[in-house]
Coordinates of C-alpha atoms in Angstrom, one line a residue:
Chain N
M119 CA -21.7 -29.9 15.0
M120 CA -19.7 -27.7 12.7
L121 CA -22.3 -25.2 11.5
K122 CA -25.9 -24.7 12.5
A123 CA -28.0 -21.9 11.1
N124 CA -31.4 -21.1 12.6
K125 CA -34.1 -19.0 10.9
L126 CA -31.8 -16.8 8.9
N127 CA -33.4 -13.8 7.2
T128 CA -31.2 -11.7 4.9
Y129 CA -31.9 -8.6 2.9
Y130 CA -30.2 -6.7 0.2
G131 CA -31.3 -3.2 1.0
L132 CA -35.1 -3.5 1.1
S133 CA -35.4 -6.7 -0.8
H134 CA -35.9 -9.8 1.3
I135 CA -33.7 -12.6 -0.1
L136 CA -33.5 -15.4 2.5
F137 CA -36.6 -16.5 4.5
D138 CA -36.2 -18.3 7.8
L139 CA -33.4 -20.6 6.5
S140 CA -32.3 -23.3 8.9
F141 CA -29.7 -25.9 8.1
E142 CA -26.7 -27.6 9.5
V143 CA -23.3 -29.1 8.5
N144 CA -21.8 -31.8 10.6
E145 CA -18.1 -32.5 11.1
K146 CA -16.4 -34.2 8.1
E147 CA -19.6 -33.8 6.1
I148 CA -20.2 -32.5 2.6
V149 CA -23.6 -30.8 2.3
C150 CA -25.0 -29.4 -0.9
V151 CA -27.5 -26.5 -1.4
L152 CA -29.2 -26.9 -4.7
G153 CA -31.5 -24.6 -6.6
R154 CA -31.9 -22.7 -9.8
N155 CA -30.2 -19.4 -10.7
G156 CA -31.2 -16.5 -8.5
V157 CA -32.9 -18.4 -5.6
G158 CA -30.4 -17.1 -3.0
K159 CA -27.6 -19.7 -3.0
T160 CA -24.8 -17.1 -3.2
T161 CA -26.6 -14.9 -0.6
L162 CA -26.7 -17.9 1.7
L163 CA -22.9 -18.3 1.6
R164 CA -22.3 -14.5 1.9
T165 CA -24.6 -14.5 4.9
I166 CA -22.5 -17.2 6.7
M167 CA -19.2 -15.4 5.7
G168 CA -20.5 -12.1 7.2
L169 CA -20.3 -10.4 3.8
T170 CA -24.0 -9.8 3.9
P171 CA -24.9 -10.3 7.6
P172 CA -28.3 -11.8 8.4
H173 CA -31.0 -9.4 9.5
T174 CA -32.4 -11.9 12.0
G175 CA -31.5 -15.5 13.0
S176 CA -28.5 -17.2 14.5
I177 CA -25.4 -18.8 13.1
N178 CA -23.6 -21.2 15.4
F179 CA -20.1 -22.2 14.3
K180 CA -18.3 -24.8 16.4
G181 CA -20.4 -24.0 19.4
E182 CA -20.1 -20.2 19.2
E183 CA -22.7 -17.7 18.0
V184 CA -21.1 -15.8 15.1
A185 CA -23.9 -13.9 13.4
G186 CA -22.9 -10.3 13.0
K187 CA -19.1 -11.0 13.2
R188 CA -16.9 -9.4 10.5
P189 CA -15.6 -11.6 7.6
Y190 CA -12.0 -11.5 8.9
Q191 CA -13.1 -12.7 12.3
L192 CA -15.1 -15.6 10.7
A193 CA -12.1 -16.5 8.5
R194 CA -9.8 -16.6 11.6
R195 CA -12.3 -18.9 13.4
G196 CA -12.0 -21.4 10.5
I197 CA -14.4 -20.6 7.7
G198 CA -12.9 -20.6 4.2
Y199 CA -14.8 -18.8 1.4
V200 CA -14.5 -19.8 -2.3
P201 CA -16.7 -17.4 -4.3
A202 CA -18.3 -18.3 -7.6
D203 CA -16.1 -15.8 -9.5
R204 CA -13.0 -17.1 -7.7
R205 CA -11.7 -13.6 -7.0
I206 CA -8.0 -14.4 -7.5
F207 CA -5.8 -11.3 -7.1
P208 CA -4.7 -10.7 -10.7
D209 CA -1.5 -8.8 -9.9
L210 CA -0.2 -11.3 -7.5
T211 CA 1.4 -14.6 -8.4
V212 CA 0.0 -18.0 -7.4
R213 CA 2.4 -18.2 -4.6
Q214 CA 1.7 -14.7 -3.4
N215 CA -2.0 -15.4 -3.5
L216 CA -1.4 -18.3 -1.1
E217 CA 1.1 -16.4 1.1
I218 CA -1.3 -13.6 2.0
A219 CA -4.0 -16.2 2.8
Q220 CA -1.8 -18.2 5.1
K221 CA -2.8 -18.2 8.8
P222 CA -2.7 -20.7 11.6
G223 CA -5.7 -22.9 12.3
T224 CA -7.7 -22.4 15.5
S225 CA -6.6 -24.4 18.5
G226 CA -8.8 -27.5 19.0
S227 CA -9.5 -28.0 15.4
N228 CA -9.0 -31.6 14.5
S229 CA -7.7 -31.1 11.0
E230 CA -3.9 -30.9 10.4
Q231 CA -2.1 -27.6 9.8
W232 CA -1.4 -26.8 6.2
T233 CA 1.7 -25.2 4.8
I234 CA 2.1 -23.8 1.3
R235 CA 4.3 -26.7 0.4
E236 CA 1.7 -29.2 1.5
V237 CA -1.0 -27.3 -0.5
F238 CA 1.3 -27.6 -3.6
E239 CA 1.6 -31.4 -2.9
F240 CA -2.2 -31.7 -2.6
F241 CA -2.8 -29.7 -5.8
P242 CA 0.2 -30.7 -8.0
M243 CA -1.2 -28.6 -10.9
L244 CA -0.3 -25.5 -9.0
V245 CA 3.4 -26.3 -8.8
K246 CA 4.3 -25.3 -12.4
L247 CA 2.1 -22.2 -12.0
E248 CA 3.8 -21.0 -8.9
N249 CA 5.2 -17.8 -10.4
R250 CA 2.3 -17.2 -12.8
F251 CA 0.2 -14.1 -12.2
G252 CA -3.5 -14.5 -11.2
N253 CA -4.7 -13.0 -14.5
Q254 CA -2.6 -15.6 -16.5
L255 CA -4.6 -18.6 -15.2
S256 CA -7.4 -20.5 -16.9
G257 CA -10.8 -20.8 -15.2
G258 CA -10.0 -24.3 -13.8
E259 CA -6.6 -23.1 -12.5
Q260 CA -8.3 -20.1 -10.8
Q261 CA -10.9 -22.4 -9.2
I262 CA -8.2 -24.7 -7.8
L263 CA -6.2 -21.7 -6.5
S264 CA -9.2 -20.2 -4.9
I265 CA -9.8 -23.5 -3.0
A266 CA -6.1 -23.8 -2.2
R267 CA -6.2 -20.3 -0.8
A268 CA -9.1 -21.2 1.6
I269 CA -7.2 -24.4 2.6
V270 CA -3.8 -22.7 3.3
G271 CA -5.7 -20.6 5.9
N272 CA -6.4 -23.8 7.8
S273 CA -10.2 -23.6 7.5
D274 CA -12.3 -26.2 9.1
L275 CA -15.4 -25.4 7.0
L276 CA -15.2 -24.6 3.3
L277 CA -18.0 -22.6 1.6
L278 CA -17.9 -23.3 -2.1
D279 CA -20.1 -21.3 -4.5
E280 CA -20.6 -23.1 -7.8
P281 CA -17.2 -24.6 -8.0
S282 CA -17.9 -26.7 -11.1
E283 CA -19.2 -23.8 -13.1
G284 CA -17.4 -23.3 -16.4
L285 CA -15.1 -26.2 -15.9
S286 CA -14.5 -29.0 -18.4
P287 CA -15.9 -32.5 -17.4
L288 CA -12.4 -33.8 -16.9
I289 CA -11.5 -31.0 -14.4
V290 CA -14.9 -31.4 -12.7
G291 CA -14.0 -35.1 -12.1
D292 CA -10.6 -34.1 -10.6
L293 CA -12.2 -31.5 -8.5
R294 CA -14.7 -34.0 -7.0
E295 CA -11.9 -36.4 -6.2
R296 CA -9.9 -33.6 -4.4
L297 CA -12.9 -32.4 -2.4
L298 CA -13.6 -35.9 -1.2
A299 CA -9.9 -36.1 -0.2
L300 CA -10.3 -32.9 1.8
K301 CA -13.3 -34.4 3.6
N302 CA -11.3 -37.4 4.5
K303 CA -8.6 -35.1 5.9
G304 CA -11.3 -33.8 8.3
L305 CA -12.8 -30.7 6.6
S306 CA -16.5 -30.0 6.4
I307 CA -17.8 -28.5 3.1
L308 CA -21.0 -26.6 2.3
I309 CA -21.4 -26.4 -1.4
C310 CA -23.9 -24.4 -3.5
E311 CA -24.4 -25.8 -7.0
Q312 CA -26.6 -25.8 -10.1
N313 CA -24.8 -28.9 -11.3
T314 CA -27.0 -31.5 -9.5
T315 CA -25.1 -34.6 -10.7
F316 CA -21.8 -33.2 -9.5
A317 CA -23.3 -32.2 -6.1
F318 CA -25.2 -35.4 -5.5
K319 CA -22.1 -37.5 -6.2
L320 CA -20.1 -35.5 -3.7
S321 CA -22.5 -34.9 -0.8
S322 CA -24.2 -37.0 1.8
R323 CA -27.1 -34.5 2.5
G324 CA -28.7 -31.8 0.6
Y325 CA -31.1 -28.8 0.8
I326 CA -33.2 -27.7 -2.2
I327 CA -34.1 -24.0 -2.1
D328 CA -36.4 -21.9 -4.2
K329 CA -37.1 -18.2 -3.8
G330 CA -35.1 -18.0 -0.6
R331 CA -36.9 -20.8 1.2
I332 CA -35.9 -24.4 1.8
L333 CA -38.4 -26.7 0.0
Y334 CA -36.9 -30.1 0.5
Q335 CA -34.1 -31.6 2.6
G336 CA -32.7 -35.0 3.2
M337 CA -30.1 -37.6 2.4
V338 CA -28.9 -37.3 -1.2
D339 CA -30.2 -40.8 -2.1
E340 CA -33.7 -39.8 -1.1
L341 CA -33.6 -36.4 -2.8
N342 CA -32.2 -38.0 -6.0
S343 CA -35.2 -40.3 -6.3
D344 CA -37.8 -37.8 -5.4
E345 CA -39.9 -36.6 -8.4
K346 CA -40.8 -33.4 -6.7
V347 CA -37.2 -32.5 -6.3
K348 CA -36.5 -33.2 -9.9
D349 CA -39.4 -31.0 -10.9
C350 CA -38.1 -28.2 -8.7
L351 CA -34.6 -28.4 -10.2
A352 CA -35.9 -29.0 -13.7
I353 CA -33.9 -32.1 -14.3
Chain B
M229 CA 22.7 27.2 -25.8
E230 CA 25.5 25.2 -24.2
F231 CA 25.5 21.7 -22.8
S232 CA 25.9 23.0 -19.3
D233 CA 22.7 25.1 -19.7
I234 CA 20.7 22.1 -20.8
L235 CA 22.1 20.2 -17.8
D236 CA 21.0 23.0 -15.5
I237 CA 17.5 23.0 -16.9
I238 CA 17.3 19.2 -16.5
V239 CA 18.4 19.3 -12.9
G240 CA 16.0 22.2 -12.1
G241 CA 13.1 20.3 -13.7
L242 CA 14.0 17.0 -11.9
T243 CA 14.2 18.8 -8.6
S244 CA 10.8 20.4 -8.8
G245 CA 9.5 17.1 -10.3
M246 CA 10.8 15.0 -7.4
L247 CA 9.4 17.4 -4.8
L248 CA 6.0 17.2 -6.6
F249 CA 6.3 13.4 -6.6
M250 CA 7.0 13.3 -2.8
V251 CA 3.6 15.0 -2.3
A252 CA 1.8 13.1 -5.1
A253 CA 3.0 9.6 -4.0
G254 CA 1.2 9.8 -0.6
L255 CA -1.9 11.2 -2.2
T256 CA -2.1 8.4 -4.8
L257 CA -1.2 5.7 -2.3
V258 CA -4.1 6.7 0.0
F259 CA -6.5 6.9 -2.9
G260 CA -5.4 3.5 -4.3
V261 CA -5.9 1.7 -1.0
L262 CA -8.6 3.6 0.9
R263 CA -10.4 5.0 -2.2
I264 CA -10.5 8.4 -0.4
I265 CA -9.5 11.7 -2.1
N266 CA -7.6 13.3 0.7
F267 CA -7.9 17.1 0.3
S268 CA -6.1 17.6 3.6
H269 CA -2.8 16.1 2.2
G270 CA -1.5 19.6 1.3
A271 CA -2.5 21.0 4.8
I272 CA -0.6 18.1 6.4
Y273 CA 2.4 19.0 4.2
M274 CA 2.2 22.6 5.3
L275 CA 1.8 21.7 9.0
A276 CA 4.9 19.5 8.9
A277 CA 6.9 22.5 7.4
Y278 CA 5.7 24.7 10.3
I279 CA 6.6 22.0 12.8
S280 CA 10.1 21.7 11.3
Y281 CA 10.5 25.4 11.9
S282 CA 9.5 25.0 15.5
V283 CA 11.7 22.0 16.1
M284 CA 14.7 23.9 14.8
A285 CA 13.8 26.9 17.0
L286 CA 13.5 24.6 20.0
F287 CA 17.0 23.2 19.4
G288 CA 18.6 26.7 19.0
N289 CA 17.8 27.4 15.3
A290 CA 21.3 26.4 14.1
P291 CA 21.3 25.1 10.5
N292 CA 22.3 21.6 11.6
T293 CA 19.2 21.2 13.7
Y294 CA 17.5 20.7 10.3
W295 CA 18.2 17.0 10.7
M296 CA 16.2 16.9 13.9
A297 CA 13.3 18.6 12.1
L298 CA 13.6 16.1 9.2
L299 CA 13.2 13.3 11.7
I300 CA 10.6 14.6 14.0
A301 CA 8.1 16.6 11.8
P302 CA 7.1 13.8 9.5
I303 CA 6.6 11.4 12.4
A304 CA 4.5 14.0 14.2
V305 CA 2.1 14.4 11.2
A306 CA 2.1 10.6 10.7
V307 CA 0.8 10.2 14.2
L308 CA -1.8 12.9 13.5
G309 CA -2.7 11.0 10.3
A310 CA -3.3 7.8 12.2
L311 CA -5.6 9.7 14.6
I312 CA -7.5 11.3 11.7
E313 CA -8.0 7.9 10.1
V314 CA -9.2 6.1 13.2
F315 CA -11.5 8.8 14.6
L316 CA -12.7 10.8 11.5
L317 CA -12.4 8.6 8.4
R318 CA -13.3 5.2 9.8
P319 CA -16.9 6.1 10.6
M320 CA -17.2 7.4 7.0
Y321 CA -16.3 4.3 4.9
N322 CA -19.8 3.1 4.7
R323 CA -21.2 6.5 3.9
E324 CA -21.4 8.1 0.5
H325 CA -18.2 9.6 -1.1
L326 CA -19.4 13.1 -0.6
M327 CA -19.3 12.7 3.1
Q328 CA -15.7 11.5 2.9
L329 CA -14.8 14.5 0.8
L330 CA -16.4 16.8 3.2
V331 CA -14.4 15.4 6.1
T332 CA -11.1 15.8 4.4
Y333 CA -12.1 19.2 3.2
A334 CA -13.1 20.2 6.7
L335 CA -9.7 19.1 7.9
V336 CA -8.1 21.5 5.5
L337 CA -9.9 24.4 7.1
V338 CA -9.1 23.2 10.6
I339 CA -5.4 22.5 10.0
V340 CA -4.9 25.7 8.0
D341 CA -6.5 27.8 10.7
A342 CA -4.5 26.0 13.4
T343 CA -1.3 26.9 11.6
K344 CA -2.4 30.5 11.3
F345 CA -3.3 30.6 15.0
L346 CA -0.1 28.9 16.2
W347 CA 2.5 30.4 13.9
G348 CA 0.9 33.7 12.8
P349 CA 0.7 35.1 9.3
D350 CA 4.4 35.9 8.9
P351 CA 6.5 33.6 6.7
K352 CA 9.1 31.5 8.6
M353 CA 12.6 30.7 7.4
V354 CA 14.1 27.2 7.6
L355 CA 17.9 27.0 7.2
L356 CA 19.8 24.2 5.4
P357 CA 22.6 22.5 7.2
D358 CA 26.1 23.5 6.0
I359 CA 26.7 20.2 4.2
L360 CA 23.7 20.6 2.0
S361 CA 24.0 24.3 1.2
G362 CA 27.0 24.3 -1.0
R363 CA 27.4 24.0 -4.8
I364 CA 29.4 21.5 -6.8
A365 CA 30.6 21.5 -10.3
I366 CA 29.8 18.6 -12.6
L367 CA 30.5 18.5 -16.4
G368 CA 31.1 22.3 -16.6
A369 CA 27.9 23.3 -14.8
T370 CA 27.5 24.0 -11.1
F371 CA 24.6 22.7 -9.1
S372 CA 23.3 23.2 -5.6
V373 CA 24.1 20.1 -3.6
Y374 CA 20.5 20.2 -2.2
S375 CA 19.0 19.9 -5.6
L376 CA 20.9 16.7 -6.3
V377 CA 20.0 15.4 -2.9
L378 CA 16.3 16.0 -3.5
I379 CA 16.5 14.2 -6.9
L380 CA 18.2 11.3 -5.1
I381 CA 15.6 11.2 -2.4
G382 CA 12.8 11.2 -5.0
F383 CA 14.3 8.2 -6.8
L384 CA 14.9 6.4 -3.5
T385 CA 11.3 7.0 -2.4
M386 CA 10.1 5.5 -5.7
A387 CA 12.4 2.5 -5.3
G388 CA 11.5 2.1 -1.6
L389 CA 7.8 2.1 -2.3
W390 CA 8.1 -0.3 -5.2
L391 CA 10.2 -2.7 -3.1
F392 CA 7.7 -2.5 -0.2
L393 CA 4.6 -3.0 -2.3
N394 CA 6.1 -5.7 -4.6
K395 CA 8.6 -7.6 -2.5
T396 CA 7.1 -7.8 1.0
K397 CA 4.1 -9.8 2.3
L398 CA 2.6 -6.7 3.9
G399 CA 2.9 -5.0 0.5
H400 CA 1.1 -7.9 -1.2
I401 CA -1.7 -7.7 1.4
I402 CA -2.0 -3.9 0.8
R403 CA -2.3 -4.5 -3.0
A404 CA -4.8 -7.3 -2.5
G405 CA -6.8 -5.0 -0.2
A406 CA -6.7 -2.2 -2.7
F407 CA -8.0 -4.5 -5.5
D408 CA -10.7 -6.5 -3.7
P409 CA -11.3 -5.4 0.0
E410 CA -14.1 -7.9 0.5
M411 CA -12.2 -11.0 -0.6
T412 CA -9.1 -9.8 1.3
E413 CA -11.2 -9.6 4.5
A414 CA -12.7 -13.0 3.8
L415 CA -9.2 -14.4 3.9
G416 CA -8.8 -13.3 7.5
I417 CA -7.1 -10.0 7.1
N418 CA -8.3 -7.0 9.2
L419 CA -8.2 -4.1 6.8
K420 CA -8.8 -1.6 9.5
F421 CA -5.1 -1.7 10.5
I422 CA -4.0 -1.6 6.9
Y423 CA -6.1 1.6 6.3
T424 CA -4.7 3.3 9.4
F425 CA -1.1 2.3 8.4
I426 CA -1.5 3.6 4.8
F427 CA -3.1 6.9 5.8
S428 CA -0.4 7.4 8.4
L429 CA 2.3 6.5 5.8
G430 CA 0.7 9.0 3.4
A431 CA 0.8 11.7 6.0
W432 CA 4.4 10.9 6.8
M433 CA 5.3 11.3 3.1
A434 CA 3.5 14.6 2.9
G435 CA 5.3 15.7 6.0
L436 CA 8.7 14.6 4.6
A437 CA 8.0 16.6 1.4
G438 CA 6.9 19.7 3.5
V439 CA 10.2 19.6 5.5
L440 CA 12.3 19.1 2.4
I441 CA 10.8 22.0 0.5
A442 CA 10.9 24.4 3.5
P443 CA 14.5 25.5 3.0
L444 CA 13.9 26.2 -0.7
T445 CA 11.2 28.7 -0.1
T446 CA 9.7 30.0 3.1
V447 CA 7.1 28.3 5.3
S448 CA 4.0 30.4 4.7
Q449 CA 0.2 30.3 4.4
G450 CA -0.9 29.2 1.0
M451 CA 1.9 26.7 0.4
D452 CA -0.7 23.9 0.9
S453 CA -3.1 24.8 -1.9
S454 CA -0.4 25.6 -4.4
V455 CA 1.2 22.2 -4.1
L456 CA -2.0 20.3 -3.8
L457 CA -3.3 21.5 -7.2
D458 CA -0.2 20.3 -9.0
A459 CA 0.0 17.1 -7.0
F460 CA -3.6 16.2 -8.0
A461 CA -2.8 17.0 -11.6
V462 CA 0.2 14.6 -11.4
V463 CA -1.9 11.9 -9.7
V464 CA -4.6 12.2 -12.4
I465 CA -2.0 12.2 -15.3
G466 CA -0.2 9.1 -13.9
G467 CA -3.5 7.3 -13.1
M468 CA -5.2 7.5 -9.7
G469 CA -3.7 5.0 -7.4
S470 CA -0.6 4.3 -9.5
I471 CA 2.7 5.3 -7.8
G472 CA 4.8 4.6 -10.9
G473 CA 2.4 6.7 -12.9
A474 CA 2.7 9.6 -10.4
F475 CA 6.5 9.2 -10.6
L476 CA 6.7 9.5 -14.4
A477 CA 4.0 12.2 -14.5
S478 CA 6.1 14.2 -11.9
I479 CA 9.2 14.0 -14.1
L480 CA 7.2 14.9 -17.2
V481 CA 5.7 17.9 -15.5
G482 CA 8.9 19.0 -13.9
L483 CA 11.0 18.8 -17.0
G484 CA 8.1 20.2 -19.1
N485 CA 7.9 23.2 -16.9
S486 CA 11.6 24.0 -16.9
F487 CA 12.0 23.5 -20.7
G488 CA 8.7 25.3 -21.3
L489 CA 10.0 28.4 -19.5
L490 CA 12.8 28.5 -22.0
W491 CA 10.6 28.7 -25.0
I492 CA 7.4 30.4 -23.9
A493 CA 7.7 32.1 -20.6
G494 CA 4.0 32.1 -19.9
I495 CA 3.4 28.5 -20.6
A496 CA 4.8 27.1 -17.4
I497 CA 1.7 27.7 -15.3
A498 CA -0.6 26.1 -17.9
F499 CA 1.7 23.3 -18.9
T500 CA 0.7 20.8 -16.2
F501 CA -3.0 21.3 -17.0
I502 CA -2.5 21.1 -20.8
V503 CA -0.8 17.7 -20.2
M504 CA -3.6 16.6 -17.9
A505 CA -6.3 17.6 -20.4
V506 CA -4.5 15.7 -23.2
V507 CA -4.1 12.6 -21.1
L508 CA -7.7 12.7 -20.0
V509 CA -8.9 12.9 -23.6
V510 CA -6.7 10.0 -24.8
R511 CA -6.7 7.8 -21.7
P512 CA -9.3 8.9 -19.2
W513 CA -7.9 6.5 -16.5
G514 CA -4.4 8.1 -16.8
L515 CA -1.1 6.8 -18.0
F516 CA -0.9 3.8 -15.7
G517 CA -4.3 3.7 -14.1
R518 CA -7.0 1.1 -14.7
P519 CA -10.4 1.8 -16.2
I520 CA -13.0 1.5 -13.5
K521 CA -15.5 -1.2 -14.4

């Protein structure tokens, strides 16, 4: 088991956002969390990353209880965070963005160790952008760099928040192919999406959430043919 | 007015500008990374000046013991700065800004009273080593060697900080942490150490400035508040958090004051604040700052 969350409750100040969420991600598995805007998908990822720690509940990552740990401690244990707004450092070049994120993987992780050179080989589009500053990149380039930044830190689990948002269909296709390649290299991925088609093509299992609660869960094929799921997602 | 007179005014302006920059650089660096307005910066500067006096007294008070003071006093206040950050500021980062201001302001009162208690109310003299106390003639004008050295140190400080922040990995991490602390931490970087390091570096720079200015004046009560006001003005003119901005603003204010004295004797005191007012009206975020979204 890569990640197992049990009965997470998260608040922003006084407002209760996540209600008793339980979910899991297996090794080498891509799992999607679907739901409309504002149902708590971003909060879910922030909760796992320690940016908005859960009020109650447990988060087990690779066999260790990590709820309440600081974000840098979770990153060093192998969780890579790719936020919806990408959050590339605008005054640093592509290479510098990667350099500051570089760290060794945890011992005992079964994925290989990445170097910056290997990340450039994996995402060839970054090569010609190497010396470009973060604020000179297009949305798609920023998205790829944000994922590359999580990978160069030798993460075992990637948390992706709406990676397809604002990207052209062509780039979304490339992105899907690269994410599947990462899975084949041994990474686990938890992906929050509004783009159901993209998420279903990528994932093996999924959770549908609404108003901070899990409504449906199951294999992607089952979810995809379920009329209630389609109603909930308004597709 | 002869050419040598103009040269004299330029050197005088640059000297005071560079001394101002040495104080302002630490202030703006700490604000840029920690988002804390450090009122105690001036008190740390004064404390280092007093320590330099005591170090020289300890080593026999000969002018050449100044080098020892220059080495030891800034390191002493850098250690103090690290302790202040760890024990007093760290618990305050999640509190409102007002609490942080109160802590740094309380430090001013504590440090100033401590200097009064330890060194008494009388001004202390700090002597320059022989090699720095002479005068040399350049292009028909004579300058104090120390003035030229101070100008050189100011430019070297700027160059050193620029190289550190732009050409080293630690510098890149510091800039990333200043821009987006949350994302930087999510990449596995423990910002606690960065904050301690930066506050300590800021204190070291304040200390260096305090020791450098000591031989030009006397070490006395009040030297903290007079420099802090000008340093804040320079930081605001340059853009809060911008070291390059503080550098240019320091030169502008230094030269403006020395040329201003020539034309209107009374304007020098007001000049800095006139510039600040104009900059704030035209660019509220300062010459090189960024508008806060």
